Short mmCIF file of C-alpha atoms in Angstrom, two decimals:
data_model
loop_
_atom_site.label_atom_id
_atom_site.label_comp_id
_atom_site.label_asym_id
_atom_site.label_seq_id
_atom_site.Cartn_x
_atom_site.Cartn_y
_atom_site.Cartn_z
CA MET A 700 -10.35 20.05 -19.97
CA GLY A 701 -11.67 20.72 -16.47
CA PHE A 702 -10.29 18.87 -13.41
CA PHE A 703 -13.19 16.41 -13.22
CA ASP A 704 -13.84 16.16 -16.99
CA PHE A 705 -11.36 13.36 -17.44
CA LEU A 706 -13.12 11.40 -14.75
CA LYS A 707 -16.21 11.08 -16.99
CA ARG A 708 -14.36 8.68 -19.19
CA LYS A 709 -14.58 5.06 -18.23
CA PRO A 710 -10.97 3.85 -17.60
CA GLN A 711 -9.86 1.09 -19.90
CA ALA A 712 -7.93 -1.86 -18.44
CA GLU A 713 -4.81 -2.86 -20.27
CA PRO A 714 -5.32 -5.78 -22.70
CA LEU A 715 -4.07 -9.00 -21.06
CA GLN A 716 -1.79 -10.38 -23.67
CA GLY A 717 1.89 -11.11 -23.99
CA SER A 718 3.86 -10.62 -20.79
CA TYR A 719 4.40 -7.94 -18.25
CA ASP A 720 7.35 -6.68 -16.20
CA ILE A 721 7.27 -8.24 -12.68
CA VAL A 722 7.62 -6.17 -9.52
CA CYS A 723 8.52 -8.50 -6.72
CA PRO A 724 5.97 -7.99 -3.91
CA PHE A 725 8.67 -8.83 -1.30
CA CYS A 726 11.75 -6.69 -2.28
CA PHE A 727 10.06 -4.53 -4.97
CA SER A 728 12.76 -5.20 -7.61
CA LYS A 729 11.48 -4.79 -11.15
CA PHE A 730 12.55 -7.28 -13.78
CA SER A 731 11.41 -9.18 -16.94
CA PRO A 732 9.55 -12.49 -16.63
CA GLU A 733 12.44 -14.19 -18.39
CA ASP A 734 14.75 -13.21 -15.59
CA VAL A 735 13.01 -15.38 -12.93
CA VAL A 736 14.80 -18.32 -11.34
CA PHE A 737 13.23 -21.50 -9.93
CA ARG A 738 13.22 -23.50 -6.74
CA ALA A 739 13.76 -27.24 -7.20
CA THR A 740 10.90 -29.45 -5.97
CA HIS A 741 13.29 -32.20 -4.73
CA SER A 742 16.83 -32.65 -3.39
CA ARG A 743 19.66 -35.18 -4.03
CA GLU A 744 22.56 -36.06 -1.90
CA ASP A 745 24.55 -37.33 -4.88
CA ASP A 746 24.41 -34.04 -6.83
CA GLU A 747 25.70 -30.90 -5.19
CA ASP A 748 23.64 -28.74 -7.64
CA TYR A 749 20.51 -30.27 -6.15
CA ALA A 750 21.58 -30.71 -2.58
CA LEU A 751 19.74 -29.08 0.30
CA GLY A 752 21.65 -26.01 1.53
CA GLU A 753 21.52 -22.37 2.51
CA ASP A 754 20.07 -19.78 0.13
CA GLU A 755 22.23 -16.67 0.85
CA GLN A 756 19.96 -14.28 -1.11
CA LEU A 757 16.86 -15.50 0.62
CA ASN A 758 18.45 -15.32 4.06
CA ARG A 759 19.74 -11.85 3.36
CA TYR A 760 16.13 -10.73 2.77
CA ARG A 761 14.88 -12.56 5.87
CA GLU A 762 17.65 -10.99 8.01
CA ARG A 763 16.54 -7.60 6.87
CA PHE A 764 13.15 -8.16 8.59
CA GLY A 765 14.46 -10.01 11.65
CA LEU A 766 13.22 -13.38 10.36
CA ASP A 767 15.04 -16.66 11.16
CA SER A 768 17.50 -17.93 8.51
CA VAL A 769 16.59 -21.08 6.50
CA HIS A 770 19.54 -23.48 6.57
CA ASP A 771 18.26 -26.46 4.47
CA ILE A 772 16.26 -25.51 1.46
CA GLU A 773 15.99 -26.90 -2.09
CA ALA A 774 18.40 -25.62 -4.69
CA VAL A 775 17.88 -22.66 -7.04
CA ILE A 776 17.70 -23.58 -10.78
CA HIS A 777 18.68 -20.99 -13.37
CA PRO A 778 16.77 -21.31 -16.67
CA GLU A 779 19.89 -20.85 -18.74
CA ASP A 780 21.19 -24.07 -17.23
CA VAL A 781 18.24 -26.05 -18.54
CA PRO A 782 17.75 -26.78 -22.27
CA GLU A 783 15.17 -24.57 -23.96
CA GLU A 784 13.00 -27.58 -24.84
CA LYS A 785 12.61 -28.27 -21.11
CA HIS A 786 11.15 -24.81 -20.50
CA LEU A 787 7.37 -24.52 -19.88
CA TYR A 788 5.48 -21.45 -21.02
CA ALA A 789 1.99 -19.98 -20.52
CA GLY A 790 1.70 -17.77 -23.60
CA GLU A 791 4.94 -15.81 -23.59
CA VAL A 792 5.61 -16.22 -19.85
CA LEU A 793 8.12 -18.81 -18.55
CA ILE A 794 6.26 -20.62 -15.72
CA GLY A 795 8.16 -23.94 -15.30
CA LEU A 796 11.22 -26.04 -15.88
CA ASN A 797 11.78 -29.74 -16.26
CA ASP A 798 15.07 -30.28 -14.48
CA ARG A 799 17.85 -32.77 -15.41
CA TYR A 800 16.00 -35.49 -13.47
CA GLY A 801 12.73 -34.90 -15.25
CA GLU A 802 11.13 -33.26 -12.22
CA LEU A 803 8.86 -30.29 -13.05
CA THR A 804 9.00 -27.12 -11.00
CA ARG A 805 6.68 -24.21 -11.23
CA ARG A 806 8.14 -22.41 -8.16
CA ARG A 807 9.29 -19.14 -9.70
CA LEU A 808 11.50 -16.97 -7.57
CA CYS A 809 12.47 -13.29 -7.63
CA PRO A 810 16.08 -13.21 -9.03
CA LYS A 811 17.11 -10.73 -6.29
CA CYS A 812 15.57 -11.98 -3.01
CA HIS A 813 14.62 -15.55 -3.99
CA ASN A 814 11.13 -15.36 -2.49
CA GLU A 815 8.43 -17.27 -4.41
CA LEU A 816 6.39 -15.12 -6.73
CA PRO A 817 2.59 -15.13 -7.04
CA VAL A 818 1.44 -17.44 -9.78
CA THR A 819 0.06 -14.52 -11.87
CA SER A 820 3.35 -12.68 -11.98
CA GLY A 821 4.35 -11.72 -15.49
CA LYS A 822 0.93 -12.73 -16.86
CA VAL A 823 -0.85 -9.60 -15.61
CA PRO A 824 0.33 -6.10 -14.68
CA SER A 825 2.09 -5.98 -11.26
CA ASN A 826 0.11 -3.37 -9.31
CA ILE A 827 1.45 -2.51 -5.91
CA ILE A 828 -0.24 -0.13 -3.43
CA SER A 829 2.00 1.59 -0.90
CA ILE A 830 1.05 3.30 2.36
CA ILE A 831 3.39 6.10 3.31
CA GLY A 832 3.47 8.97 5.83
CA ALA A 833 5.53 10.40 8.68
CA SER A 834 5.59 9.04 12.19
CA GLN A 835 2.50 9.00 14.32
CA VAL A 836 -0.03 9.23 11.50
CA GLY A 837 -1.41 5.82 12.31
CA LYS A 838 -0.32 3.80 9.26
CA SER A 839 -0.47 0.43 11.07
CA VAL A 840 -3.96 1.15 12.42
CA TYR A 841 -5.20 2.33 9.05
CA MET A 842 -3.70 -0.69 7.27
CA THR A 843 -5.44 -3.01 9.73
CA ALA A 844 -8.84 -1.27 9.38
CA LEU A 845 -8.46 -1.17 5.59
CA ILE A 846 -7.60 -4.89 5.20
CA HIS A 847 -10.34 -5.86 7.67
CA THR A 848 -12.87 -3.77 5.68
CA LEU A 849 -11.71 -5.04 2.28
CA GLN A 850 -12.02 -8.63 3.44
CA ASN A 851 -15.32 -8.37 5.23
CA THR A 852 -17.32 -5.95 3.06
CA THR A 853 -15.64 -4.13 0.20
CA ALA A 854 -14.46 -7.18 -1.81
CA ASP A 855 -18.02 -8.57 -1.87
CA HIS A 856 -19.40 -5.20 -3.08
CA PHE A 857 -17.23 -5.57 -6.19
CA ASN A 858 -17.63 -9.32 -6.75
CA ALA A 859 -14.16 -10.05 -5.55
CA ALA A 860 -12.24 -11.59 -2.60
CA CYS A 861 -9.32 -10.13 -0.64
CA MET A 862 -6.97 -12.91 0.47
CA PRO A 863 -3.52 -13.00 2.12
CA LEU A 864 -0.79 -14.34 -0.23
CA THR A 865 0.39 -17.00 2.24
CA ALA A 866 -0.81 -18.71 5.39
CA GLU A 867 2.01 -17.07 7.27
CA ILE A 868 0.86 -13.59 6.27
CA SER A 869 -2.64 -14.51 7.29
CA ARG A 870 -1.50 -15.67 10.71
CA LYS A 871 0.69 -12.65 11.43
CA PHE A 872 -1.99 -10.16 10.31
CA ARG A 873 -4.69 -11.80 12.38
CA THR A 874 -2.58 -12.27 15.50
CA ASN A 875 -0.58 -9.01 15.57
CA TYR A 876 -3.02 -6.60 14.02
CA GLU A 877 -6.58 -7.66 13.53
CA GLU A 878 -7.34 -9.39 16.79
CA PRO A 879 -5.73 -6.76 19.03
CA LEU A 880 -7.56 -3.90 17.32
CA PHE A 881 -10.92 -5.40 16.39
CA GLY A 882 -11.05 -8.10 19.00
CA ARG A 883 -9.74 -6.29 22.11
CA GLY A 884 -9.87 -2.62 21.05
CA ASP A 885 -6.17 -2.15 21.78
CA LEU A 886 -4.19 0.36 19.76
CA LEU A 887 -1.18 -0.87 17.77
CA ALA A 888 2.38 0.17 18.64
CA SER A 889 4.22 2.31 16.18
CA THR A 890 6.54 0.59 13.71
CA GLN A 891 10.09 1.11 14.95
CA LYS A 892 12.77 2.22 12.47
CA GLU A 893 15.19 -0.41 13.64
CA LYS A 894 12.55 -3.10 13.23
CA MET A 895 11.60 -3.28 9.55
CA GLN A 896 8.04 -4.66 9.05
CA GLU A 897 7.88 -7.50 6.53
CA PRO A 898 5.37 -6.54 3.76
CA PHE A 899 1.76 -7.70 4.14
CA ILE A 900 0.81 -9.06 0.77
CA PHE A 901 -2.83 -9.59 -0.21
CA GLN A 902 -4.55 -10.28 -3.51
CA PHE A 903 -7.78 -8.61 -4.58
CA VAL A 904 -9.16 -11.35 -6.87
CA PHE A 905 -12.24 -10.64 -9.05
CA ARG A 906 -14.78 -13.41 -9.82
CA ASP A 907 -14.74 -12.09 -13.40
CA GLU A 908 -11.71 -13.99 -14.73
CA SER A 909 -11.20 -11.39 -17.48
CA LYS A 910 -9.99 -9.00 -14.77
CA PRO A 911 -6.52 -9.69 -13.45
CA PRO A 912 -6.01 -9.97 -9.72
CA LEU A 913 -4.63 -6.88 -7.93
CA THR A 914 -1.69 -7.53 -5.64
CA LEU A 915 -1.83 -5.34 -2.53
CA VAL A 916 1.50 -4.83 -0.76
CA PHE A 917 1.19 -2.89 2.44
CA PHE A 918 4.72 -2.02 3.25
CA ASP A 919 4.55 -0.33 6.59
CA VAL A 920 7.71 1.72 6.52
CA ALA A 921 8.51 3.21 9.95
CA GLY A 922 7.29 6.79 9.86
CA GLU A 923 10.58 8.23 10.95
CA GLY A 924 12.11 6.79 7.85
CA MET A 925 9.88 8.96 5.64
CA VAL A 926 11.86 12.08 6.63
CA GLU A 927 15.38 10.61 6.67
CA GLU A 928 16.86 10.37 3.22
CA ASP A 929 19.34 7.53 3.91
CA TYR A 930 16.67 5.32 5.38
CA LEU A 931 14.16 6.04 2.59
CA GLY A 932 16.83 5.37 0.02
CA LEU A 933 17.63 2.03 1.63
CA HIS A 934 14.11 0.79 2.34
CA GLY A 935 11.81 2.94 0.16
CA GLN A 936 12.29 1.21 -3.17
CA HIS A 937 8.73 -0.03 -3.00
CA ILE A 938 7.42 3.53 -3.48
CA LYS A 939 9.12 3.95 -6.83
CA ASN A 940 7.61 0.77 -8.28
CA SER A 941 4.14 1.35 -6.84
CA SER A 942 1.07 1.66 -9.03
CA GLY A 943 -0.73 3.66 -6.39
CA ILE A 944 0.13 5.53 -3.16
CA LEU A 945 -1.92 6.11 -0.06
CA PHE A 946 -0.27 9.19 1.57
CA MET A 947 -1.29 9.42 5.23
CA VAL A 948 -1.55 12.84 6.93
CA ASP A 949 -2.38 13.23 10.58
CA PRO A 950 -4.34 16.41 11.51
CA LEU A 951 -1.90 16.90 14.30
CA GLN A 952 0.94 17.25 11.76
CA ILE A 953 -0.59 20.47 10.61
CA ARG A 954 0.42 23.29 12.96
CA SER A 955 -2.78 25.40 12.44
CA ILE A 956 -4.95 22.48 13.42
CA ARG A 957 -2.85 21.76 16.50
CA GLU A 958 -3.25 25.35 17.61
CA LYS A 959 -6.97 25.34 16.92
CA LEU A 960 -7.57 22.18 18.87
CA ARG A 961 -5.28 23.48 21.75
CA ILE A 962 -4.06 20.01 22.52
CA ASN A 963 -1.89 19.61 25.54
CA HIS A 964 0.68 16.79 25.68
CA GLY A 965 2.65 16.56 28.90
CA ASP A 966 3.23 19.47 31.23
CA LYS A 967 4.41 21.82 28.52
CA PRO A 968 2.80 22.04 25.10
CA GLY A 969 6.22 22.74 23.56
CA GLU A 970 7.39 19.22 24.47
CA TRP A 971 5.10 17.51 22.03
CA THR A 972 5.11 19.86 19.03
CA PRO A 973 8.47 18.79 17.57
CA GLN A 974 7.33 15.11 17.51
CA TYR A 975 5.13 15.82 14.55
CA ASP A 976 6.77 16.13 11.09
CA GLU A 977 5.21 18.54 8.73
CA PRO A 978 3.60 16.75 5.73
CA ARG A 979 5.63 18.83 3.25
CA ASP A 980 8.88 17.41 4.74
CA VAL A 981 7.76 13.90 3.71
CA VAL A 982 7.06 15.12 0.12
CA LEU A 983 10.46 16.86 -0.10
CA THR A 984 12.23 13.71 1.06
CA MET A 985 10.37 11.71 -1.54
CA PHE A 986 11.33 14.31 -4.18
CA LYS A 987 15.05 13.97 -3.47
CA ASP A 988 14.81 10.19 -3.44
CA PHE A 989 12.93 9.46 -6.67
CA ILE A 990 10.51 12.10 -7.86
CA ALA A 991 13.27 14.39 -9.13
CA TYR A 992 14.31 11.69 -11.54
CA GLN A 993 10.82 11.42 -13.21
CA ASP A 994 9.83 13.25 -16.33
CA ASN A 995 9.43 16.94 -15.58
CA SER A 996 10.32 16.16 -11.91
CA LYS A 997 6.80 14.94 -11.34
CA THR A 998 5.37 11.52 -10.59
CA ASP A 999 2.27 10.24 -12.34
CA ILE A 1000 1.67 7.55 -9.73
CA PRO A 1001 -2.00 8.05 -8.60
CA THR A 1002 -1.76 9.32 -5.04
CA ALA A 1003 -4.59 9.60 -2.53
CA VAL A 1004 -3.85 12.11 0.23
CA VAL A 1005 -5.63 10.56 3.22
CA LEU A 1006 -6.27 12.80 6.26
CA THR A 1007 -6.48 10.28 9.17
CA LYS A 1008 -8.32 10.53 12.49
CA SER A 1009 -11.17 12.47 10.85
CA ASP A 1010 -13.17 12.05 14.06
CA MET A 1011 -10.88 14.68 15.55
CA LEU A 1012 -12.30 17.25 13.13
CA HIS A 1013 -15.61 17.31 14.98
CA ALA A 1014 -13.92 19.89 17.18
CA LEU A 1015 -13.41 22.16 14.20
CA LYS A 1016 -16.86 21.95 12.58
CA ASP A 1017 -19.34 24.86 12.55
CA ASP A 1018 -22.33 25.91 10.53
CA GLU A 1019 -20.33 28.60 8.73
CA GLY A 1020 -17.75 26.05 7.65
CA GLU A 1021 -14.64 28.07 8.48
CA TYR A 1022 -12.73 24.78 8.55
CA ILE A 1023 -15.39 22.02 8.24
CA LYS A 1024 -19.15 22.32 7.94
CA SER A 1025 -21.28 20.73 10.64
CA ASN A 1026 -23.08 18.58 8.00
CA SER A 1027 -19.91 17.54 6.26
CA ASN A 1028 -19.98 14.14 4.57
CA ILE A 1029 -16.56 13.21 5.95
CA PHE A 1030 -18.20 12.31 9.28
CA HIS A 1031 -20.50 9.72 7.58
CA ASN A 1032 -19.48 6.41 6.13
CA MET A 1033 -20.03 5.84 2.47
CA VAL A 1034 -20.49 2.47 0.70
CA HIS A 1035 -19.44 2.12 -2.92
CA ARG A 1036 -20.97 -0.91 -4.57
CA ASN A 1037 -20.22 -2.25 -8.09
CA TYR A 1038 -18.87 1.07 -9.25
CA PHE A 1039 -17.00 4.20 -8.08
CA ASN A 1040 -19.50 6.96 -7.18
CA LEU A 1041 -18.01 10.00 -8.95
CA THR A 1042 -20.50 12.45 -7.52
CA GLU A 1043 -19.50 11.49 -3.98
CA PHE A 1044 -15.88 11.66 -4.94
CA GLU A 1045 -16.13 15.19 -6.36
CA ASN A 1046 -17.88 16.38 -3.14
CA ILE A 1047 -15.37 14.81 -0.74
CA ASP A 1048 -12.28 15.60 -2.88
CA GLY A 1049 -13.41 19.21 -3.33
CA GLU A 1050 -14.12 19.72 0.35
CA MET A 1051 -10.85 18.26 1.48
CA ARG A 1052 -8.78 20.15 -1.08
CA ARG A 1053 -10.27 23.40 0.29
CA PHE A 1054 -9.64 22.25 3.85
CA ILE A 1055 -5.96 21.33 3.20
CA GLU A 1056 -5.54 24.60 1.22
CA LYS A 1057 -6.78 26.53 4.24
CA VAL A 1058 -4.85 24.75 6.97
CA ASP A 1059 -1.55 23.89 5.19
CA ARG A 1060 -1.09 25.82 1.94
CA PRO A 1061 2.62 24.97 1.67
CA PHE A 1062 1.85 21.20 1.67
CA LYS A 1063 -0.96 21.58 -0.84
CA GLY A 1064 1.34 23.66 -3.12
CA THR A 1065 4.08 21.06 -2.90
CA MET A 1066 1.70 18.23 -3.75
CA ASP A 1067 0.46 20.27 -6.81
CA VAL A 1068 4.05 20.77 -7.98
CA TYR A 1069 5.30 17.18 -7.65
CA PHE A 1070 2.26 14.94 -8.15
CA LYS A 1071 0.23 14.83 -11.39
CA ASP A 1072 -2.69 12.73 -10.25
CA THR A 1073 -4.10 13.20 -6.75
CA ALA A 1074 -7.26 12.84 -4.72
CA TYR A 1075 -8.01 14.06 -1.15
CA TYR A 1076 -9.87 12.06 1.44
CA ALA A 1077 -10.61 12.02 5.14
CA VAL A 1078 -10.99 8.73 7.04
CA SER A 1079 -11.25 7.44 10.55
CA ALA A 1080 -9.83 3.96 11.05
CA LEU A 1081 -11.35 3.70 14.59
CA GLY A 1082 -14.56 5.85 14.31
CA SER A 1083 -13.86 7.63 17.70
CA ASN A 1084 -10.96 8.73 19.84
CA PRO A 1085 -9.29 6.07 22.02
CA VAL A 1086 -8.67 6.78 25.69
CA ASN A 1087 -5.34 5.63 27.16
CA GLN A 1088 -4.51 3.54 24.07
CA LYS A 1089 -7.79 1.71 24.44
CA MET A 1090 -11.10 1.92 22.52
CA GLU A 1091 -14.09 2.51 24.72
CA THR A 1092 -16.53 1.76 21.94
CA VAL A 1093 -16.60 -0.78 19.15
CA VAL A 1094 -14.11 -0.03 16.26
CA SER A 1095 -16.27 1.42 13.45
CA PRO A 1096 -14.12 2.58 10.58
CA ILE A 1097 -15.44 5.54 8.49
CA ARG A 1098 -14.57 5.79 4.74
CA VAL A 1099 -11.28 3.78 5.16
CA ASP A 1100 -11.76 1.90 1.87
CA GLU A 1101 -12.72 4.92 -0.26
CA PRO A 1102 -9.14 5.94 -1.19
CA PHE A 1103 -8.40 2.36 -2.16
CA ILE A 1104 -11.58 2.16 -4.32
CA TRP A 1105 -10.44 5.38 -6.07
CA LEU A 1106 -7.14 3.60 -6.89
CA LEU A 1107 -9.17 0.62 -8.22
CA TYR A 1108 -10.94 3.10 -10.51
CA LYS A 1109 -7.72 4.86 -11.57
CA LEU A 1110 -6.05 1.50 -12.46
CA GLY A 1111 -9.06 0.51 -14.61
CA TYR A 1112 -10.47 -2.23 -12.47
CA ILE A 1113 -13.89 -0.73 -11.92
CA GLU A 1114 -15.91 1.97 -13.66
CA GLY A 1115 -17.12 5.29 -12.29
CA ARG A 1116 -20.64 6.65 -12.46
CA ARG A 1117 -22.40 9.79 -11.50
CA GLU A 1118 -25.53 9.89 -9.32
#
């Protein structure tokens, strides 16, 4: 079977019956639906089991992300402490409890971090998308451009809606990410290693109720953590339980491109070169952390290799196409509507595979060894180069949603067609 032959088959979504393991979108623990615990809907001063108090597990999670502790919150109820006849099920999934006072709670919590789970948890597959990459690749900017594009155009093209999981996530995303970039044209500061970024959780919900919602968890791990094993082992659990990966690669990470562009940073070019981690180093760190424990030391998680800042590649284009052809499609936006355009995918994927093979063969070879299912893309979150951390033109993303749409296709949410 040729590389693209398998793409001709329409992916089949899993049948929605029974129950599914839950991956917590907050701490990324994986567990059975029967392992959930519940938050009481009321409190009582005359019963210490139902008194307001501190939830140590929830506050441990909040402390990890620099969030304020919650000191008075309703009690946690364990299903085993409630008679079976008081359990409420939707099919095979435990969704509620009638407590000893006859009060019904449907507030299901992760048993590890005690955050409240989405209502669909356990009823449909838990699909998590992770953005990874070394420092300075622009993950925060890409995440912002991607979510903005999904909410404003892409979701409508696939009869869906892209919504934040909570009002707090909506406020933080709009205030700290979307408004600065799209409203004022200001670039976003890099995520600092000592300041863990709380996950941004969105749901891609289809109008067709036979399709389960897709939970998007954008966990913006600080780039420096992607090449430090201890840090990745501590905070990288989300990658292991992801259903899809967006692997960001900055052109400036690739030595041959840096030399070709002759970029100067500071007085001496040698001062900036070490700041850029080679893409292969990120893969090797991932291998030691979890890929090595997979079957045949490979991961079958669909992974889109996303070359960021594609607008920089204008400096490399020529008619002969030594690196990139002058008429390359990567410089033009593409709109997928109702289905995934396989013809366009094959053109872009093929061109970018050849490009990466030419400019960084060790990275391409490492990807081939450790990843079973990959696609290669080039995107520009901004559409043009900023000057002094400020956009001089309107932010106009190019192809930012295409890798995500490929993951929709790989996970069986949409069909693929040739044109």
